[in-house]
Amino acid sequence: MSPTVGSSDRPLRVAVVGSGPAAFFVVEHLLAHTELELSVDILERLPTPFGLVRFGVAPDHQKIKSVTRAFEKVAARPNVRFFGNVDVGRDVMLDDLRAHYDQICFATGAQTDRRLGIPGEDLARSHPATEFVAWYNGHPDFRDLTFDLSVERVAIVGVGNVAVDVARILCRTPEELARTDIADYALEALRESRVREVYMLGRRGPAQAAFTNPEVRELGEMPGADVTVPVDEAALDPLSLEMVEREKDRGTLKKIEILEEFAQRERTDKPRLLTLRFLVSPVEILDDGAGGVGGLKLVRNALRRDGDRLRPVATEEVETLPVQMVFRSVGYHGVPIADLPFHEKRGVVPNLAGRVEGNDGAPVPGIYVAGWIKRGPTGVIGTNKSDAGETVESMLADVAAGVVNRPPHPESEAAAVLISTQCPRRVSYEDWTRLDELEVGRGKAAGRPRVKFTSVEEMLEALDR
Ligand code: NAP
């Protein structure tokens, strides 16, 4: 009889694809089950771990990044290995993983953006906010993009926390940015920025704004920019008022109060102005005659009840916002994973509590998802902890029920040989620790948390030295 999977004779072998918060929380939950013998391999496309903590969290929010300390502890466990610079779907295929692991959990996030679907979206200086974020955070895939910051007026479509991050980065002074780990090239470009007016555009009202209170409050505390809201747009429409009075949600009441206070502020001599607008939707990005953004046509919205939600409905009232650049910040979107089913509209892998559902609706044995590719691009970093917990519960229930993938080569050495053969330039966790030390060292002289390596070649060269 073959030994039980999860016993010391036959440890459970798990591959986690991706190394962002969702991936590390999955590993952390697995390790908490000390009754199981297991070993986990984390496979990451880039040489650096931590996904959106490194490439999504804003550089002026260093405190949020300290979550990596918990992840470092996870990575240091003897039964956890990190294989960086390994692209699952290109270097290593799902069938390769099936040959070596009992369970494979994809935590690949949501790597692209949602589109607005309006004319002019592809003009020069119309960008997805997600690309700007990846650029200023030094993501190797986005480092070569250019953003023309010689313009004076910029609109950001959407009022979620990503829109807030983009607005803040555009409004920060060079001195503030120089204390962060923003990519060097972005620091230089933003130092020369001529942007003076930034607009954030919400299609619904203040009560429905997706940003969270600490994030919006911070917009009112910037040394280099005033913040304002048109008084009539800070005021609630009758339906929102009724809803807010009925629900009495403290967070929403606070949010409204913050925005009303912004609406009362006077303009000071700060060089930049950030304006939060509500109940407006972009209907067309206008051409400046040379193929670039020359304005943004907006329609005023009214809110209508739609079940328990309030939905924006266009009125006849239109205006043109005189902006020369547009960031579309209306959400991230997942990309398909080779050989797995995919829900195009939602941008997720269909699943039931983390168990991937095949095209016939039945769970695919041994294959799981966690994080944004599982539930869509919502929630803060901590949200991924409970989300990962749910996936791990499913994984362990399946181990107990004997529903695992049953690989022909479960030995951990066999997986290491496969990966090293197919990715000779794989990066270990020890390698990453060296890169980390080098980055921190480069930052020290300039009083910065770190100066990031932003290209894979640069990282591999540094490791070769
Ligand atoms: P989000 O929170 O879902 O916000 C998307 C925004 O886009 C909403 O205001 C939404 O309005 C708007 N929108 C969607 N479609 C639109 C359209 N066609 N026209 C105009 N507006 C449209 O997404 P996100 O800002 O990308 O953030 C993703 C997740 O990461 C969120 O959970 C966020 O809280 C989190 N995050 C957190 C932090 C932080 O904690 N500091 C920082 C960054 C991101 P409706 O509400 O009307 O749909």
Short mmCIF file of C-alpha atoms and ligand atoms in Angstrom, two decimals:
data_model
loop_
_atom_site.label_atom_id
_atom_site.label_comp_id
_atom_site.label_asym_id
_atom_site.label_seq_id
_atom_site.Cartn_x
_atom_site.Cartn_y
_atom_site.Cartn_z
CA MET A 1 0.00 0.00 0.00
CA SER A 2 1.37 3.45 -0.86
CA PRO A 3 2.01 5.80 2.09
CA THR A 4 -0.61 8.43 2.94
CA VAL A 5 -0.07 11.79 1.25
CA GLY A 6 0.84 14.27 3.99
CA SER A 7 2.72 11.71 6.12
CA SER A 8 6.45 11.81 6.84
CA ASP A 9 6.94 8.95 4.35
CA ARG A 10 5.15 10.88 1.66
CA PRO A 11 4.90 14.64 2.34
CA LEU A 12 2.22 16.63 0.54
CA ARG A 13 3.84 18.43 -2.39
CA VAL A 14 2.35 21.81 -3.28
CA ALA A 15 3.28 24.30 -6.01
CA VAL A 16 2.08 27.88 -5.57
CA VAL A 17 2.26 29.96 -8.73
CA GLY A 18 2.88 33.66 -8.03
CA SER A 19 4.47 35.23 -4.97
CA GLY A 20 2.24 38.15 -4.07
CA PRO A 21 0.25 38.43 -0.83
CA ALA A 22 -2.32 35.80 -1.85
CA ALA A 23 0.44 33.28 -2.62
CA PHE A 24 2.29 33.88 0.66
CA PHE A 25 -0.92 33.73 2.69
CA VAL A 26 -1.70 30.34 1.10
CA VAL A 27 1.72 29.05 2.15
CA GLU A 28 1.34 30.55 5.63
CA HIS A 29 -2.04 28.82 6.12
CA LEU A 30 -0.63 25.52 4.85
CA LEU A 31 2.32 25.72 7.26
CA ALA A 32 -0.04 26.34 10.17
CA HIS A 33 -1.34 22.76 9.70
CA THR A 34 1.46 21.10 11.63
CA GLU A 35 -0.34 17.74 11.58
CA LEU A 36 0.61 17.53 7.88
CA GLU A 37 4.07 16.87 6.46
CA LEU A 38 4.33 19.07 3.44
CA SER A 39 6.73 20.94 1.23
CA VAL A 40 5.88 23.93 -0.89
CA ASP A 41 7.54 25.42 -3.95
CA ILE A 42 6.70 29.01 -4.90
CA LEU A 43 7.12 29.68 -8.63
CA GLU A 44 7.38 33.34 -9.63
CA ARG A 45 7.70 34.81 -13.12
CA LEU A 46 10.00 37.66 -11.99
CA PRO A 47 13.26 37.31 -10.05
CA THR A 48 11.72 39.31 -7.17
CA PRO A 49 8.98 38.10 -4.79
CA PHE A 50 5.95 39.88 -3.27
CA GLY A 51 3.94 40.83 -6.39
CA LEU A 52 1.71 43.83 -5.78
CA VAL A 53 3.45 44.70 -2.50
CA ARG A 54 6.48 45.59 -4.62
CA PHE A 55 4.72 46.71 -7.80
CA GLY A 56 1.29 47.95 -6.67
CA VAL A 57 1.54 49.49 -3.21
CA ALA A 58 2.41 53.15 -3.65
CA PRO A 59 6.05 54.10 -2.95
CA ASP A 60 4.94 56.72 -0.40
CA HIS A 61 3.12 53.99 1.56
CA GLN A 62 6.17 52.16 2.90
CA LYS A 63 4.42 51.07 6.10
CA ILE A 64 2.00 48.87 4.13
CA LYS A 65 5.01 47.14 2.60
CA SER A 66 6.16 45.91 6.02
CA VAL A 67 3.78 42.95 5.53
CA THR A 68 6.73 41.38 3.68
CA ARG A 69 8.37 40.69 7.06
CA ALA A 70 5.78 37.97 7.66
CA PHE A 71 6.37 36.66 4.14
CA GLU A 72 10.13 36.54 4.73
CA LYS A 73 9.53 34.27 7.72
CA VAL A 74 7.42 31.98 5.55
CA ALA A 75 10.11 31.86 2.86
CA ALA A 76 12.77 31.02 5.46
CA ARG A 77 11.03 27.79 6.50
CA PRO A 78 13.08 24.72 5.49
CA ASN A 79 10.15 23.13 3.63
CA VAL A 80 9.50 26.22 1.46
CA ARG A 81 11.48 26.92 -1.73
CA PHE A 82 11.32 29.95 -4.01
CA PHE A 83 11.92 29.60 -7.74
CA GLY A 84 12.05 33.09 -9.25
CA ASN A 85 12.38 34.00 -12.94
CA VAL A 86 10.26 30.95 -13.81
CA ASP A 87 7.32 31.62 -16.10
CA VAL A 88 4.60 29.00 -15.65
CA GLY A 89 2.87 28.71 -19.03
CA ARG A 90 6.08 29.44 -20.94
CA ASP A 91 9.09 27.80 -19.24
CA VAL A 92 7.16 25.24 -17.26
CA MET A 93 3.72 24.01 -18.30
CA LEU A 94 0.79 22.90 -16.18
CA ASP A 95 1.42 19.29 -17.22
CA ASP A 96 5.02 19.57 -15.99
CA LEU A 97 3.69 20.67 -12.60
CA ARG A 98 1.13 17.87 -12.64
CA ALA A 99 4.00 15.40 -12.97
CA HIS A 100 5.57 16.62 -9.70
CA TYR A 101 2.96 18.08 -7.35
CA ASP A 102 -0.13 16.81 -5.54
CA GLN A 103 -1.67 20.26 -5.56
CA ILE A 104 -1.06 23.39 -7.60
CA CYS A 105 -2.46 26.72 -6.47
CA PHE A 106 -2.48 29.70 -8.84
CA ALA A 107 -2.25 33.11 -7.17
CA THR A 108 -1.35 35.12 -10.25
CA GLY A 109 -3.44 38.20 -9.51
CA ALA A 110 -5.09 40.46 -12.09
CA GLN A 111 -2.39 41.60 -14.46
CA THR A 112 -4.20 43.91 -16.84
CA ASP A 113 -6.76 46.71 -16.80
CA ARG A 114 -10.47 47.11 -17.56
CA ARG A 115 -11.32 49.35 -20.51
CA LEU A 116 -13.87 52.14 -20.66
CA GLY A 117 -15.19 51.27 -24.11
CA ILE A 118 -15.44 54.90 -25.30
CA PRO A 119 -14.01 56.60 -28.42
CA GLY A 120 -10.49 57.99 -28.07
CA GLU A 121 -9.32 55.45 -25.52
CA ASP A 122 -6.24 54.62 -27.61
CA LEU A 123 -5.06 58.19 -28.23
CA ALA A 124 -1.56 59.14 -27.13
CA ARG A 125 -1.51 60.23 -23.45
CA SER A 126 -4.55 58.04 -22.62
CA HIS A 127 -3.20 55.33 -20.31
CA PRO A 128 -4.44 52.61 -18.01
CA ALA A 129 -3.63 53.69 -14.45
CA THR A 130 -2.40 50.15 -13.81
CA GLU A 131 0.48 50.77 -16.28
CA PHE A 132 1.44 54.06 -14.66
CA VAL A 133 1.47 52.34 -11.26
CA ALA A 134 3.64 49.46 -12.55
CA TRP A 135 5.94 52.01 -14.24
CA TYR A 136 6.56 54.21 -11.23
CA ASN A 137 7.04 51.10 -9.07
CA GLY A 138 9.81 49.82 -11.36
CA HIS A 139 8.08 46.72 -12.80
CA PRO A 140 10.45 45.25 -15.42
CA ASP A 141 7.61 44.82 -17.97
CA PHE A 142 6.61 48.49 -17.75
CA ARG A 143 9.89 50.33 -17.12
CA ASP A 144 10.26 51.33 -20.78
CA LEU A 145 6.87 53.04 -21.05
CA THR A 146 6.85 56.82 -21.33
CA PHE A 147 4.39 59.26 -19.82
CA ASP A 148 4.38 62.79 -21.18
CA LEU A 149 4.37 64.82 -17.99
CA SER A 150 4.94 68.08 -19.86
CA VAL A 151 1.15 68.56 -19.90
CA GLU A 152 -0.61 70.73 -17.33
CA ARG A 153 -3.99 69.05 -16.84
CA VAL A 154 -4.70 65.41 -16.19
CA ALA A 155 -7.92 63.48 -15.58
CA ILE A 156 -8.11 60.21 -13.69
CA VAL A 157 -11.29 58.25 -14.41
CA GLY A 158 -12.54 56.35 -11.36
CA VAL A 159 -12.49 57.07 -7.63
CA GLY A 160 -11.02 53.85 -6.20
CA ASN A 161 -7.81 53.60 -4.18
CA VAL A 162 -5.70 53.15 -7.32
CA ALA A 163 -7.03 56.49 -8.63
CA VAL A 164 -6.11 58.01 -5.26
CA ASP A 165 -2.57 56.59 -5.50
CA VAL A 166 -2.12 57.99 -9.01
CA ALA A 167 -3.47 61.40 -7.98
CA ARG A 168 -1.13 61.50 -4.98
CA ILE A 169 1.94 60.52 -6.97
CA LEU A 170 1.14 63.23 -9.55
CA CYS A 171 0.69 65.80 -6.77
CA ARG A 172 3.64 64.92 -4.53
CA THR A 173 6.63 67.28 -4.51
CA PRO A 174 9.99 65.97 -5.79
CA GLU A 175 11.31 66.20 -2.20
CA GLU A 176 8.54 63.91 -0.96
CA LEU A 177 9.07 61.41 -3.78
CA ALA A 178 12.83 61.42 -3.24
CA ARG A 179 12.30 59.83 0.17
CA THR A 180 10.46 56.82 -1.31
CA ASP A 181 11.49 53.74 -3.28
CA ILE A 182 9.86 55.02 -6.48
CA ALA A 183 11.81 53.87 -9.56
CA ASP A 184 14.71 56.21 -10.30
CA TYR A 185 13.56 56.99 -13.84
CA ALA A 186 10.07 57.84 -12.52
CA LEU A 187 11.57 60.12 -9.88
CA GLU A 188 13.46 61.99 -12.61
CA ALA A 189 10.39 62.23 -14.88
CA LEU A 190 8.15 63.43 -12.03
CA ARG A 191 10.79 65.95 -10.95
CA GLU A 192 10.35 67.61 -14.35
CA SER A 193 6.55 67.26 -14.32
CA ARG A 194 4.57 70.33 -15.42
CA VAL A 195 1.26 68.86 -14.25
CA ARG A 196 -0.65 71.53 -12.31
CA GLU A 197 -4.26 70.36 -12.23
CA VAL A 198 -5.47 66.85 -11.57
CA TYR A 199 -9.11 65.72 -11.70
CA MET A 200 -10.51 62.51 -10.25
CA LEU A 201 -13.83 61.57 -11.79
CA GLY A 202 -16.53 59.53 -10.04
CA ARG A 203 -19.49 58.35 -12.10
CA ARG A 204 -21.63 58.12 -8.96
CA GLY A 205 -21.79 60.32 -5.86
CA PRO A 206 -19.63 60.82 -2.75
CA ALA A 207 -21.54 58.14 -0.82
CA GLN A 208 -20.66 55.53 -3.46
CA ALA A 209 -16.97 56.45 -3.89
CA ALA A 210 -14.82 53.29 -3.81
CA PHE A 211 -11.82 54.86 -2.04
CA THR A 212 -11.36 54.23 1.67
CA ASN A 213 -11.34 56.99 4.29
CA PRO A 214 -7.65 57.03 5.34
CA GLU A 215 -6.69 57.19 1.65
CA VAL A 216 -9.00 60.08 0.75
CA ARG A 217 -8.15 61.95 3.95
CA GLU A 218 -4.47 61.81 2.98
CA LEU A 219 -5.31 63.74 -0.20
CA GLY A 220 -6.15 66.69 2.00
CA GLU A 221 -2.75 66.65 3.68
CA MET A 222 -0.38 67.11 0.75
CA PRO A 223 2.20 69.90 1.13
CA GLY A 224 2.29 70.64 -2.61
CA ALA A 225 -1.37 70.46 -3.62
CA ASP A 226 -4.73 71.86 -2.58
CA VAL A 227 -7.74 69.60 -2.80
CA THR A 228 -11.27 70.63 -3.65
CA VAL A 229 -14.70 69.28 -4.52
CA PRO A 230 -17.33 71.42 -6.28
CA VAL A 231 -19.87 72.25 -3.56
CA ASP A 232 -22.85 70.96 -5.56
CA GLU A 233 -21.06 67.66 -6.25
CA ALA A 234 -20.13 67.09 -2.59
CA ALA A 235 -23.83 67.38 -1.71
CA LEU A 236 -25.85 64.16 -1.79
CA ASP A 237 -28.67 63.55 -4.26
CA PRO A 238 -32.03 62.59 -2.66
CA LEU A 239 -31.64 58.83 -3.23
CA SER A 240 -28.16 58.72 -1.69
CA LEU A 241 -29.35 60.85 1.20
CA GLU A 242 -32.21 58.44 1.88
CA MET A 243 -29.88 55.43 1.67
CA VAL A 244 -27.23 56.97 3.92
CA GLU A 245 -29.84 57.94 6.53
CA ARG A 246 -31.32 54.46 6.46
CA GLU A 247 -28.02 52.55 6.64
CA LYS A 248 -26.16 54.94 8.99
CA ASP A 249 -22.86 53.31 7.98
CA ARG A 250 -20.16 55.11 9.96
CA GLY A 251 -17.53 54.76 7.26
CA THR A 252 -19.80 56.27 4.61
CA LEU A 253 -20.86 59.12 6.91
CA LYS A 254 -17.19 59.90 7.59
CA LYS A 255 -16.36 59.79 3.89
CA ILE A 256 -19.12 62.29 3.12
CA GLU A 257 -17.90 64.53 5.94
CA ILE A 258 -14.32 64.47 4.58
CA LEU A 259 -15.53 65.41 1.09
CA GLU A 260 -17.81 68.17 2.39
CA GLU A 261 -14.85 69.61 4.26
CA PHE A 262 -12.76 69.53 1.06
CA ALA A 263 -15.58 71.44 -0.68
CA GLN A 264 -15.29 74.26 1.88
CA ARG A 265 -11.56 74.74 1.46
CA GLU A 266 -10.10 77.90 -0.03
CA ARG A 267 -7.37 77.76 -2.66
CA THR A 268 -3.94 78.48 -1.14
CA ASP A 269 -0.61 79.16 -2.84
CA LYS A 270 0.25 75.45 -3.22
CA PRO A 271 1.42 74.86 -6.78
CA ARG A 272 -1.01 72.07 -7.65
CA LEU A 273 -4.77 71.61 -7.44
CA LEU A 274 -6.56 68.28 -7.16
CA THR A 275 -10.30 68.36 -7.88
CA LEU A 276 -12.59 65.46 -7.02
CA ARG A 277 -15.66 65.40 -9.23
CA PHE A 278 -18.81 63.31 -8.82
CA LEU A 279 -21.76 62.22 -10.97
CA VAL A 280 -19.84 62.55 -14.24
CA SER A 281 -18.95 59.89 -16.83
CA PRO A 282 -16.49 60.21 -19.68
CA VAL A 283 -18.18 59.61 -23.03
CA GLU A 284 -15.31 60.48 -25.38
CA ILE A 285 -11.61 61.26 -25.17
CA LEU A 286 -11.09 64.09 -27.66
CA ASP A 287 -8.26 64.24 -30.19
CA ASP A 288 -6.02 67.32 -30.05
CA GLY A 289 -5.59 67.10 -33.83
CA ALA A 290 -2.21 65.40 -33.53
CA GLY A 291 -3.35 62.04 -32.22
CA GLY A 292 -3.08 62.98 -28.55
CA VAL A 293 -5.60 63.68 -25.81
CA GLY A 294 -7.04 67.17 -26.26
CA GLY A 295 -9.95 67.03 -23.82
CA LEU A 296 -12.41 64.75 -22.11
CA LYS A 297 -16.09 64.94 -22.91
CA LEU A 298 -18.19 64.26 -19.81
CA VAL A 299 -21.86 63.66 -19.31
CA ARG A 300 -23.56 64.51 -16.05
CA ASN A 301 -25.23 61.53 -14.37
CA ALA A 302 -28.25 61.11 -12.15
CA LEU A 303 -28.60 58.12 -9.85
CA ARG A 304 -31.37 55.54 -10.20
CA ARG A 305 -32.29 52.68 -7.91
CA ASP A 306 -31.28 49.25 -9.20
CA GLY A 307 -32.08 46.63 -6.56
CA ASP A 308 -30.12 47.69 -3.48
CA ARG A 309 -27.59 49.66 -5.53
CA LEU A 310 -27.68 53.12 -7.02
CA ARG A 311 -26.75 53.13 -10.69
CA PRO A 312 -25.56 56.12 -12.76
CA VAL A 313 -27.79 57.18 -15.66
CA ALA A 314 -26.64 59.80 -18.18
CA THR A 315 -28.55 63.09 -18.38
CA GLU A 316 -28.53 65.50 -21.35
CA GLU A 317 -25.95 67.75 -19.70
CA VAL A 318 -22.44 67.56 -21.21
CA GLU A 319 -19.19 69.44 -20.68
CA THR A 320 -15.61 69.22 -21.92
CA LEU A 321 -12.82 68.99 -19.39
CA PRO A 322 -9.71 70.70 -20.82
CA VAL A 323 -7.18 67.95 -20.04
CA GLN A 324 -4.25 66.70 -22.10
CA MET A 325 -3.79 63.36 -20.39
CA VAL A 326 -6.17 60.67 -19.14
CA PHE A 327 -5.55 57.79 -16.74
CA ARG A 328 -8.26 55.15 -16.81
CA SER A 329 -8.50 53.78 -13.28
CA VAL A 330 -11.61 51.63 -13.43
CA GLY A 331 -10.19 48.40 -12.08
CA TYR A 332 -7.71 45.63 -12.79
CA HIS A 333 -8.62 42.54 -14.85
CA GLY A 334 -7.27 38.98 -14.66
CA VAL A 335 -5.58 37.27 -17.61
CA PRO A 336 -6.19 33.63 -18.57
CA ILE A 337 -3.86 30.92 -17.30
CA ALA A 338 -2.67 28.43 -19.94
CA ASP A 339 -4.71 25.19 -19.88
CA LEU A 340 -7.28 26.42 -17.32
CA PRO A 341 -10.85 27.61 -17.88
CA PHE A 342 -11.41 31.38 -17.68
CA HIS A 343 -14.38 33.69 -17.12
CA GLU A 344 -13.66 36.46 -19.66
CA LYS A 345 -16.09 39.03 -18.33
CA ARG A 346 -15.10 38.71 -14.68
CA GLY A 347 -11.42 38.05 -15.46
CA VAL A 348 -11.25 35.13 -13.01
CA VAL A 349 -10.70 31.39 -13.11
CA PRO A 350 -14.10 29.84 -12.28
CA ASN A 351 -13.87 28.15 -8.89
CA LEU A 352 -15.77 26.98 -5.89
CA ALA A 353 -14.11 28.03 -2.63
CA GLY A 354 -10.77 27.97 -4.47
CA ARG A 355 -11.28 24.62 -6.27
CA VAL A 356 -10.93 25.28 -10.00
CA GLU A 357 -14.06 24.27 -11.90
CA GLY A 358 -13.57 22.49 -15.21
CA ASN A 359 -15.67 23.31 -18.26
CA ASP A 360 -18.11 20.60 -17.13
CA GLY A 361 -18.55 22.42 -13.79
CA ALA A 362 -16.78 19.65 -11.83
CA PRO A 363 -13.67 20.49 -9.76
CA VAL A 364 -10.34 19.76 -11.49
CA PRO A 365 -8.51 17.54 -8.95
CA GLY A 366 -5.45 19.16 -7.42
CA ILE A 367 -5.84 22.61 -9.02
CA TYR A 368 -6.74 25.69 -6.94
CA VAL A 369 -6.78 29.48 -7.08
CA ALA A 370 -6.39 32.24 -4.50
CA GLY A 371 -6.43 36.04 -4.50
CA TRP A 372 -7.53 38.29 -7.36
CA ILE A 373 -7.51 35.52 -9.99
CA LYS A 374 -10.01 33.71 -7.73
CA ARG A 375 -12.38 36.48 -6.61
CA GLY A 376 -11.60 39.49 -8.83
CA PRO A 377 -9.57 42.63 -8.12
CA THR A 378 -11.13 43.77 -4.86
CA GLY A 379 -10.05 44.26 -1.28
CA VAL A 380 -6.88 45.31 0.49
CA ILE A 381 -3.82 43.13 1.13
CA GLY A 382 -5.31 41.68 4.32
CA THR A 383 -8.42 40.52 2.42
CA ASN A 384 -6.21 37.92 0.79
CA LYS A 385 -5.52 36.30 4.13
CA SER A 386 -9.05 35.03 4.70
CA ASP A 387 -9.41 34.35 0.98
CA ALA A 388 -6.28 32.16 1.08
CA GLY A 389 -7.60 30.48 4.22
CA GLU A 390 -10.71 29.38 2.34
CA THR A 391 -8.63 27.91 -0.51
CA VAL A 392 -6.37 26.07 1.95
CA GLU A 393 -9.42 24.59 3.72
CA SER A 394 -10.54 23.20 0.35
CA MET A 395 -7.03 21.88 -0.35
CA LEU A 396 -6.79 20.11 2.99
CA ALA A 397 -10.30 18.67 2.80
CA ASP A 398 -9.33 17.22 -0.57
CA VAL A 399 -6.13 15.72 0.85
CA ALA A 400 -8.19 14.10 3.62
CA ALA A 401 -10.63 12.76 1.03
CA GLY A 402 -7.77 11.47 -1.14
CA VAL A 403 -8.71 13.80 -4.02
CA VAL A 404 -5.23 14.88 -5.11
CA ASN A 405 -3.46 14.96 -8.42
CA ARG A 406 -1.26 11.82 -7.82
CA PRO A 407 1.93 12.87 -9.60
CA PRO A 408 4.24 10.16 -10.95
CA HIS A 409 7.36 12.00 -9.59
CA PRO A 410 6.52 13.56 -6.24
CA GLU A 411 10.13 13.79 -4.97
CA SER A 412 11.09 17.41 -4.34
CA GLU A 413 14.46 16.90 -6.02
CA ALA A 414 12.74 15.85 -9.27
CA ALA A 415 10.81 19.15 -9.37
CA ALA A 416 14.01 21.12 -8.73
CA VAL A 417 15.74 19.32 -11.61
CA LEU A 418 12.84 20.02 -13.96
CA ILE A 419 12.72 23.71 -13.10
CA SER A 420 16.50 24.18 -13.21
CA THR A 421 16.67 22.42 -16.58
CA GLN A 422 13.91 24.49 -18.12
CA CYS A 423 14.96 27.75 -16.43
CA PRO A 424 18.75 27.77 -16.07
CA ARG A 425 18.59 31.37 -14.77
CA ARG A 426 16.18 30.63 -11.99
CA VAL A 427 16.57 32.83 -8.91
CA SER A 428 16.53 31.32 -5.41
CA TYR A 429 15.30 33.04 -2.26
CA GLU A 430 18.92 33.44 -1.20
CA ASP A 431 19.57 35.26 -4.49
CA TRP A 432 16.62 37.54 -3.78
CA THR A 433 18.02 38.26 -0.31
CA ARG A 434 21.22 39.43 -1.97
CA LEU A 435 19.30 41.64 -4.41
CA ASP A 436 17.30 43.02 -1.50
CA GLU A 437 20.47 43.91 0.41
CA LEU A 438 21.96 45.55 -2.67
CA GLU A 439 18.81 47.62 -3.26
CA VAL A 440 18.68 48.74 0.37
CA GLY A 441 22.40 49.58 0.23
CA ARG A 442 21.91 51.68 -2.91
CA GLY A 443 19.13 53.58 -1.15
CA LYS A 444 21.04 54.32 2.05
CA ALA A 445 23.27 57.09 0.74
CA ALA A 446 20.27 58.94 -0.66
CA GLY A 447 18.11 58.45 2.45
CA ARG A 448 15.72 56.20 0.56
CA PRO A 449 14.25 52.84 1.66
CA ARG A 450 15.85 51.21 -1.40
CA VAL A 451 16.78 51.92 -4.99
CA LYS A 452 15.13 49.18 -7.02
CA PHE A 453 16.61 47.16 -9.81
CA THR A 454 14.07 47.54 -12.58
CA SER A 455 15.20 45.16 -15.29
CA VAL A 456 15.67 41.41 -15.14
CA GLU A 457 19.07 41.70 -16.90
CA GLU A 458 20.25 44.20 -14.29
CA MET A 459 19.19 41.82 -11.50
CA LEU A 460 20.89 38.79 -13.04
CA GLU A 461 24.06 40.80 -13.68
CA ALA A 462 24.12 41.98 -10.07
CA LEU A 463 23.82 38.35 -8.93
CA ASP A 464 26.68 37.31 -11.24
CA ARG A 465 29.05 39.89 -9.75
P1 NAP B 1 -12.02 49.82 -7.40
O1 NAP B 1 -11.89 50.05 -5.94
O2 NAP B 1 -12.91 48.73 -7.86
O3 NAP B 1 -12.47 51.21 -8.06
C1 NAP B 1 -12.81 51.31 -9.40
C2 NAP B 1 -13.43 52.66 -9.66
O4 NAP B 1 -13.69 52.75 -11.06
C3 NAP B 1 -14.77 52.88 -8.97
O5 NAP B 1 -14.84 54.23 -8.57
C4 NAP B 1 -15.78 52.57 -10.08
O6 NAP B 1 -17.03 53.22 -9.92
C5 NAP B 1 -15.04 53.16 -11.25
N1 NAP B 1 -15.53 52.70 -12.54
C6 NAP B 1 -15.68 51.42 -12.97
N2 NAP B 1 -16.13 51.40 -14.24
C7 NAP B 1 -16.26 52.70 -14.61
C8 NAP B 1 -16.67 53.32 -15.80
N3 NAP B 1 -17.02 52.63 -16.87
N4 NAP B 1 -16.70 54.68 -15.84
C9 NAP B 1 -16.34 55.41 -14.76
N5 NAP B 1 -15.94 54.87 -13.60
C10 NAP B 1 -15.89 53.52 -13.54
O7 NAP B 1 -10.60 49.47 -8.09
P2 NAP B 1 -9.12 50.02 -7.92
O8 NAP B 1 -9.07 51.45 -7.55
O9 NAP B 1 -8.45 49.56 -9.15
O10 NAP B 1 -8.56 49.17 -6.69
C11 NAP B 1 -8.51 47.74 -6.71
C12 NAP B 1 -8.48 47.20 -5.27
O11 NAP B 1 -7.20 47.48 -4.69
C13 NAP B 1 -9.52 47.87 -4.39
O12 NAP B 1 -10.07 46.92 -3.53
C14 NAP B 1 -8.71 48.89 -3.63
O13 NAP B 1 -9.24 49.25 -2.37
C15 NAP B 1 -7.38 48.16 -3.47
N6 NAP B 1 -6.29 49.15 -3.26
C16 NAP B 1 -6.05 49.52 -1.97
C17 NAP B 1 -5.09 50.47 -1.71
C18 NAP B 1 -4.84 50.90 -0.29
O14 NAP B 1 -5.33 50.26 0.64
N7 NAP B 1 -4.11 51.96 -0.05
C19 NAP B 1 -4.37 51.07 -2.75
C20 NAP B 1 -4.64 50.68 -4.07
C21 NAP B 1 -5.63 49.71 -4.31
P3 NAP B 1 -18.34 52.42 -9.45
O15 NAP B 1 -18.21 52.26 -7.97
O16 NAP B 1 -19.43 53.30 -9.86
O17 NAP B 1 -18.33 51.10 -10.18
#
